[in-house]
Amino acid sequence: MGKLLLRLCFVSLALLFGTSTAFAAEKGIISGKVVEEVGGLPIPSAVISVYIDGSEQPVITSATDEDGRFSIKNLKPGNYNIRVSFIGYAPLKVNGIALTEKDYDKNLGALKLSSEQNSLQEVTITVQKPPIEFGADGVTYNVGSTLLAEGSTATDVLKNVPMVQVDIDGNATIAGKRNTRVFIDGKPSDYMTSNIADLLNVLPSDAIDKIEVLTNPPSKYSGDGEGIINIVMKKGFKVGFNGNAGIAGGLQGNGNTNANASYRGKSYALNGSAAYRYNVSKGDSHNFRENFFPDTTFYYDQYGAYKNHNNGGNFRLGLDWTISPKQSLRLSTNYNLNNTNSNSSTDLHYLDETRIESRLRNQLNTGNGNSNNFIFNTDYDLQTDTSGGKISLGLNFNTNKNIDFRSYNTTYAQTSTLKPSLQQNNNNTGNHGLNVTLDYEKPIFKKRDRIEAGLAFSYRKNDNDLLIENFNFATQQFIHNNKLSNQFLYNENIGAAYASYNYRNVGWGIKTGVRAELTDVAFDLSTGDNYNVKPYLSVFPNLSLNRFYRKRYNIGATYSIRINRPRENTLNPQVNNVDTLNISYGNPNLSPAYTHQFDINFGAFGQKWSFNPRLSYSTSQGVIERYRTVTLIPGSNTARSENTFDNVGTNNSLSLILIGNYRPTNKISANGNFSVIQSNYKSQLNSSLNRDGISFRAAIGLSMQLPFKTAFESNLNYANNANAQGRNKGSMTSNFSARKAFLGNRLNLRVTINDILGNRTNTFFNEGQNFRVENYSTNNTQNFTFSLNYRFTKIKVNKIPPPPLAKPH
């Protein structure tokens, strides 16, 4: 296997560098100017992608200068298409650009981009987007431009997005950002489901348009989180009826099927999608803990294994209605469900200070769970004047329910003092939420700027009902455990107001804003304990500067303040004693943590390459962190570990992120990103938390178009993260995918190999004042997946005749 991998690497490098001289310098030129549709303001830094007609990969990617102009030179004679894109605007594609020996200079004139929120139709039907687009405040990953996104889920796609890392449980975070929030279409998804990972694991990638990684979110977004991952769904703004359906299966027993379709009439568009996913996951673990006390030292050596069966569905439906030239209405609903059946076992060996086993504990666990959530969104837009003024009203209602039933059967060997036990945990969780937003925006001075202001209100209610029963072997009955059973009720109200100002002129871009939020939280327990957090006001300033010059360079700087609010998962003091030697609970006395963020980004663009390094510094006060303490149980050589949360102290973090892309030909594209984060923790709570640590993540990808309508794509990823009490060391993950098109590109067959180097492993080190833990786990991620995807209709491309030719001055 190692020799085969080396051969693949050498072949890939040979293809990558051996074809870099395939395009000889020619004299063909395509030029033009990119402007805003409303007001005609030039747009600097817009991405210009040039495609040979029929190609899926751009041959050249460039950017407009400070006046919005571009000039693509050294093109061979032939037929070309270009795509123009800029964050916040609908993409524009112009087809049928013919360059000949006699007619080699084409000036396309003014190409107008419209605001994505205002436009319901692109210039053409199909658009091939560049995989990655850069902005001063983040990165956009266009899902439709990668093979690995076909027939997969949001979780699979996120694993290959620059600056994003996905852990073994499917939770996505931005590298260097400790508290990341996941949004869907600009709305927070953590309010939509009890488990974000469940939602992302069934959300079909074919329904996703792009993923925005916002390291400095605009003021109109909530102040929560150090960064936002915004998943933008396809809106289906295509004339007529079209869609696709797909099915996939893997050798590990996983499979999924999905379909999406859209229909656009004269003044409305309907779109919908449905997906079903079945997955089998299994793995094993080894945990070794050393316990140090003044009078004794002893050890726990634990081995575990698990197997889970998951299945779930996702259903989406949307309507976009252009009521009049000035009014539009968007409605969308989402329903998601997930079912889980799990079995696991652990063997805990108690070792004395000479590492001789004194007793053995075995625990068999079974579980069944199901969750479902429903979301309703509506957005109404009204154009207030011809200069671009707009009022937007949005409403989001969400509700979800989760039922989790688990049984724990514990027996002991080599001891007569400890008796077997059987416990049942029935945990019912319900969430209800309502979010209302009112936004206004308008250009002021010669349409080179834009002012935005708005109000927002969100309401959330969480009901967590935990019933624990213990089996009485004498009476052969389950007895209610009054000490551990409890109901936790959480209510949250947040009112917000914001204002921002954006200005752009002669290569400069300035964004500044401020957001204020008033938070009112109250929660109580069925035991009679009530907690009323005093309402607190938070202010979040936001500043972004961007400069584009010399037609190929871009430099920007941002500053913002963000908040990490303690919520039900960290506040809930309910005790989880599934493992009586490793209990966990929340802390109702937590305070919010504030983070100051500074970012500097630089972009350089060539005809065949791009390079985007970013430097980020953040400092956080009152960091909310999970930490572990170990105490000796009186009268025994047994130590109990307790996990909870606290405002552990301060954290200063310095991050360097490098993102690059190289396209030597129109058929080959290579990309890579690398992140290194230096973190420094300081805590008065526990001296063991005072530590420095370096985290890093690396990813590299290669895609190629091959003869006979085939294509190949691969990605390699690695992550190694430090936390307050240790380190999480991951292994390398890999994806290799090949695709073959049939029936005029309507039918696609794709084969994917995940983790060809072996199953995904994870090593976690944890250390405190009187303990040291090393945990090793492995999961069945190595898999071969086969998928078929069929388009209902052959997509028709609208030919746009170019404007009258004009020679550049």
Short mmCIF file of N, CA and C in Angstrom, two decimals, residues 515-578:
data_model
loop_
_atom_site.label_atom_id
_atom_site.label_comp_id
_atom_site.label_asym_id
_atom_site.label_seq_id
_atom_site.Cartn_x
_atom_site.Cartn_y
_atom_site.Cartn_z
N ARG A 515 -22.71 46.81 17.01
CA ARG A 515 -23.91 46.05 17.36
C ARG A 515 -24.03 46.02 18.88
N ALA A 516 -25.23 46.23 19.38
CA ALA A 516 -25.49 46.16 20.81
C ALA A 516 -26.54 45.09 21.08
N GLU A 517 -26.30 44.27 22.10
CA GLU A 517 -27.22 43.18 22.42
C GLU A 517 -27.51 43.18 23.93
N LEU A 518 -28.78 43.09 24.26
CA LEU A 518 -29.22 42.97 25.65
C LEU A 518 -29.69 41.54 25.88
N THR A 519 -29.03 40.84 26.80
CA THR A 519 -29.30 39.43 27.05
C THR A 519 -29.99 39.24 28.39
N ASP A 520 -31.10 38.51 28.38
CA ASP A 520 -31.86 38.21 29.59
C ASP A 520 -32.04 36.69 29.65
N VAL A 521 -31.45 36.05 30.66
CA VAL A 521 -31.47 34.60 30.79
C VAL A 521 -32.00 34.20 32.16
N ALA A 522 -32.84 33.18 32.18
CA ALA A 522 -33.33 32.61 33.44
C ALA A 522 -33.46 31.10 33.25
N PHE A 523 -33.08 30.33 34.28
CA PHE A 523 -33.25 28.87 34.21
C PHE A 523 -33.46 28.33 35.61
N ASP A 524 -34.10 27.20 35.69
CA ASP A 524 -34.40 26.59 36.98
C ASP A 524 -34.45 25.09 36.85
N LEU A 525 -34.43 24.42 37.99
CA LEU A 525 -34.46 22.97 38.09
C LEU A 525 -35.72 22.53 38.82
N SER A 526 -36.13 21.31 38.58
CA SER A 526 -37.32 20.79 39.24
C SER A 526 -37.08 20.58 40.74
N THR A 527 -35.81 20.64 41.16
CA THR A 527 -35.50 20.52 42.59
C THR A 527 -35.88 21.79 43.35
N GLY A 528 -36.23 22.84 42.61
CA GLY A 528 -36.59 24.10 43.25
C GLY A 528 -35.52 25.16 43.16
N ASP A 529 -34.36 24.81 42.61
CA ASP A 529 -33.28 25.80 42.43
C ASP A 529 -33.60 26.70 41.25
N ASN A 530 -33.55 28.02 41.47
CA ASN A 530 -33.83 29.00 40.43
C ASN A 530 -32.60 29.88 40.22
N TYR A 531 -32.34 30.18 38.95
CA TYR A 531 -31.20 31.03 38.61
C TYR A 531 -31.69 32.13 37.67
N ASN A 532 -31.52 33.36 38.08
CA ASN A 532 -31.88 34.50 37.24
C ASN A 532 -30.63 35.33 36.99
N VAL A 533 -30.13 35.23 35.78
CA VAL A 533 -28.94 35.99 35.42
C VAL A 533 -29.32 37.45 35.21
N LYS A 534 -28.60 38.34 35.83
CA LYS A 534 -28.89 39.75 35.68
C LYS A 534 -28.70 40.15 34.22
N PRO A 535 -29.71 40.79 33.59
CA PRO A 535 -29.57 41.18 32.18
C PRO A 535 -28.30 41.99 31.96
N TYR A 536 -27.60 41.66 30.88
CA TYR A 536 -26.34 42.37 30.61
C TYR A 536 -26.32 42.87 29.17
N LEU A 537 -25.71 44.04 29.01
CA LEU A 537 -25.60 44.70 27.71
C LEU A 537 -24.20 44.47 27.16
N SER A 538 -24.12 44.04 25.90
CA SER A 538 -22.84 43.82 25.23
C SER A 538 -22.77 44.68 23.98
N VAL A 539 -21.60 45.26 23.73
CA VAL A 539 -21.39 46.11 22.56
C VAL A 539 -20.27 45.51 21.72
N PHE A 540 -20.53 45.37 20.41
CA PHE A 540 -19.59 44.71 19.52
C PHE A 540 -19.21 45.63 18.36
N PRO A 541 -18.08 46.33 18.46
CA PRO A 541 -17.62 47.13 17.31
C PRO A 541 -17.00 46.24 16.25
N ASN A 542 -16.98 46.73 15.03
CA ASN A 542 -16.49 45.95 13.90
C ASN A 542 -15.85 46.91 12.90
N LEU A 543 -14.63 46.60 12.48
CA LEU A 543 -13.92 47.46 11.53
C LEU A 543 -13.15 46.61 10.54
N SER A 544 -13.25 46.97 9.26
CA SER A 544 -12.54 46.26 8.20
C SER A 544 -12.01 47.25 7.18
N LEU A 545 -10.71 47.14 6.86
CA LEU A 545 -10.06 47.97 5.84
C LEU A 545 -9.51 47.07 4.76
N ASN A 546 -9.69 47.45 3.49
CA ASN A 546 -9.22 46.63 2.38
C ASN A 546 -8.67 47.52 1.28
N ARG A 547 -7.52 47.15 0.75
CA ARG A 547 -6.88 47.92 -0.32
C ARG A 547 -6.43 47.00 -1.44
N PHE A 548 -6.87 47.32 -2.67
CA PHE A 548 -6.48 46.56 -3.85
C PHE A 548 -5.61 47.46 -4.72
N TYR A 549 -4.46 46.94 -5.17
CA TYR A 549 -3.56 47.78 -5.96
C TYR A 549 -2.74 46.92 -6.92
N ARG A 550 -2.21 47.62 -7.93
CA ARG A 550 -1.36 47.01 -8.97
C ARG A 550 -2.02 45.83 -9.65
N LYS A 551 -3.33 45.81 -9.65
CA LYS A 551 -4.13 44.85 -10.40
C LYS A 551 -4.00 43.39 -9.93
N ARG A 552 -3.15 43.12 -8.95
CA ARG A 552 -3.00 41.73 -8.55
C ARG A 552 -2.77 41.54 -7.06
N TYR A 553 -2.79 42.61 -6.28
CA TYR A 553 -2.52 42.48 -4.85
C TYR A 553 -3.69 43.05 -4.05
N ASN A 554 -3.91 42.43 -2.90
CA ASN A 554 -4.97 42.86 -2.02
C ASN A 554 -4.50 42.71 -0.58
N ILE A 555 -4.69 43.74 0.23
CA ILE A 555 -4.32 43.66 1.63
C ILE A 555 -5.47 44.21 2.46
N GLY A 556 -5.73 43.56 3.58
CA GLY A 556 -6.85 43.97 4.42
C GLY A 556 -6.57 43.74 5.89
N ALA A 557 -7.30 44.45 6.74
CA ALA A 557 -7.17 44.30 8.18
C ALA A 557 -8.56 44.42 8.81
N THR A 558 -8.81 43.64 9.85
CA THR A 558 -10.11 43.65 10.51
C THR A 558 -9.93 43.63 12.02
N TYR A 559 -10.92 44.16 12.72
CA TYR A 559 -10.97 44.10 14.18
C TYR A 559 -12.43 43.91 14.59
N SER A 560 -12.64 43.07 15.59
CA SER A 560 -14.00 42.85 16.08
C SER A 560 -13.95 42.32 17.50
N ILE A 561 -15.07 42.46 18.19
CA ILE A 561 -15.26 41.85 19.50
C ILE A 561 -16.41 40.86 19.37
N ARG A 562 -16.20 39.67 19.92
CA ARG A 562 -17.22 38.62 19.87
C ARG A 562 -17.47 38.10 21.29
N ILE A 563 -18.55 37.35 21.44
CA ILE A 563 -18.95 36.85 22.76
C ILE A 563 -19.22 35.35 22.70
N ASN A 564 -18.90 34.67 23.78
CA ASN A 564 -19.28 33.28 23.97
C ASN A 564 -20.18 33.22 25.19
N ARG A 565 -21.48 33.13 24.94
CA ARG A 565 -22.46 33.09 26.04
C ARG A 565 -22.55 31.67 26.59
N PRO A 566 -22.59 31.52 27.89
CA PRO A 566 -22.90 30.20 28.44
C PRO A 566 -24.36 29.87 28.18
N ARG A 567 -24.61 28.68 27.67
CA ARG A 567 -25.98 28.25 27.39
C ARG A 567 -26.27 26.92 28.06
N GLU A 568 -27.39 26.30 27.70
CA GLU A 568 -27.89 25.16 28.47
C GLU A 568 -26.89 24.01 28.57
N ASN A 569 -26.10 23.78 27.53
CA ASN A 569 -25.18 22.65 27.55
C ASN A 569 -24.07 22.83 28.58
N THR A 570 -23.72 24.08 28.90
CA THR A 570 -22.66 24.33 29.87
C THR A 570 -23.21 24.76 31.23
N LEU A 571 -24.43 25.28 31.28
CA LEU A 571 -25.03 25.74 32.53
C LEU A 571 -25.73 24.65 33.31
N ASN A 572 -26.24 23.64 32.62
CA ASN A 572 -27.08 22.62 33.24
C ASN A 572 -26.31 21.81 34.29
N PRO A 573 -26.69 21.91 35.57
CA PRO A 573 -25.95 21.19 36.61
C PRO A 573 -26.36 19.72 36.76
N GLN A 574 -27.24 19.23 35.89
CA GLN A 574 -27.61 17.81 35.96
C GLN A 574 -26.36 16.93 35.85
N VAL A 575 -26.29 15.92 36.71
CA VAL A 575 -25.11 15.05 36.78
C VAL A 575 -25.27 13.88 35.81
N ASN A 576 -24.25 13.68 35.00
CA ASN A 576 -24.20 12.50 34.13
C ASN A 576 -23.26 11.50 34.78
N ASN A 577 -23.82 10.40 35.32
CA ASN A 577 -23.01 9.41 36.03
C ASN A 577 -23.01 8.08 35.29
N VAL A 578 -23.07 8.14 33.98
CA VAL A 578 -23.04 6.91 33.19
C VAL A 578 -21.85 6.06 33.62
#
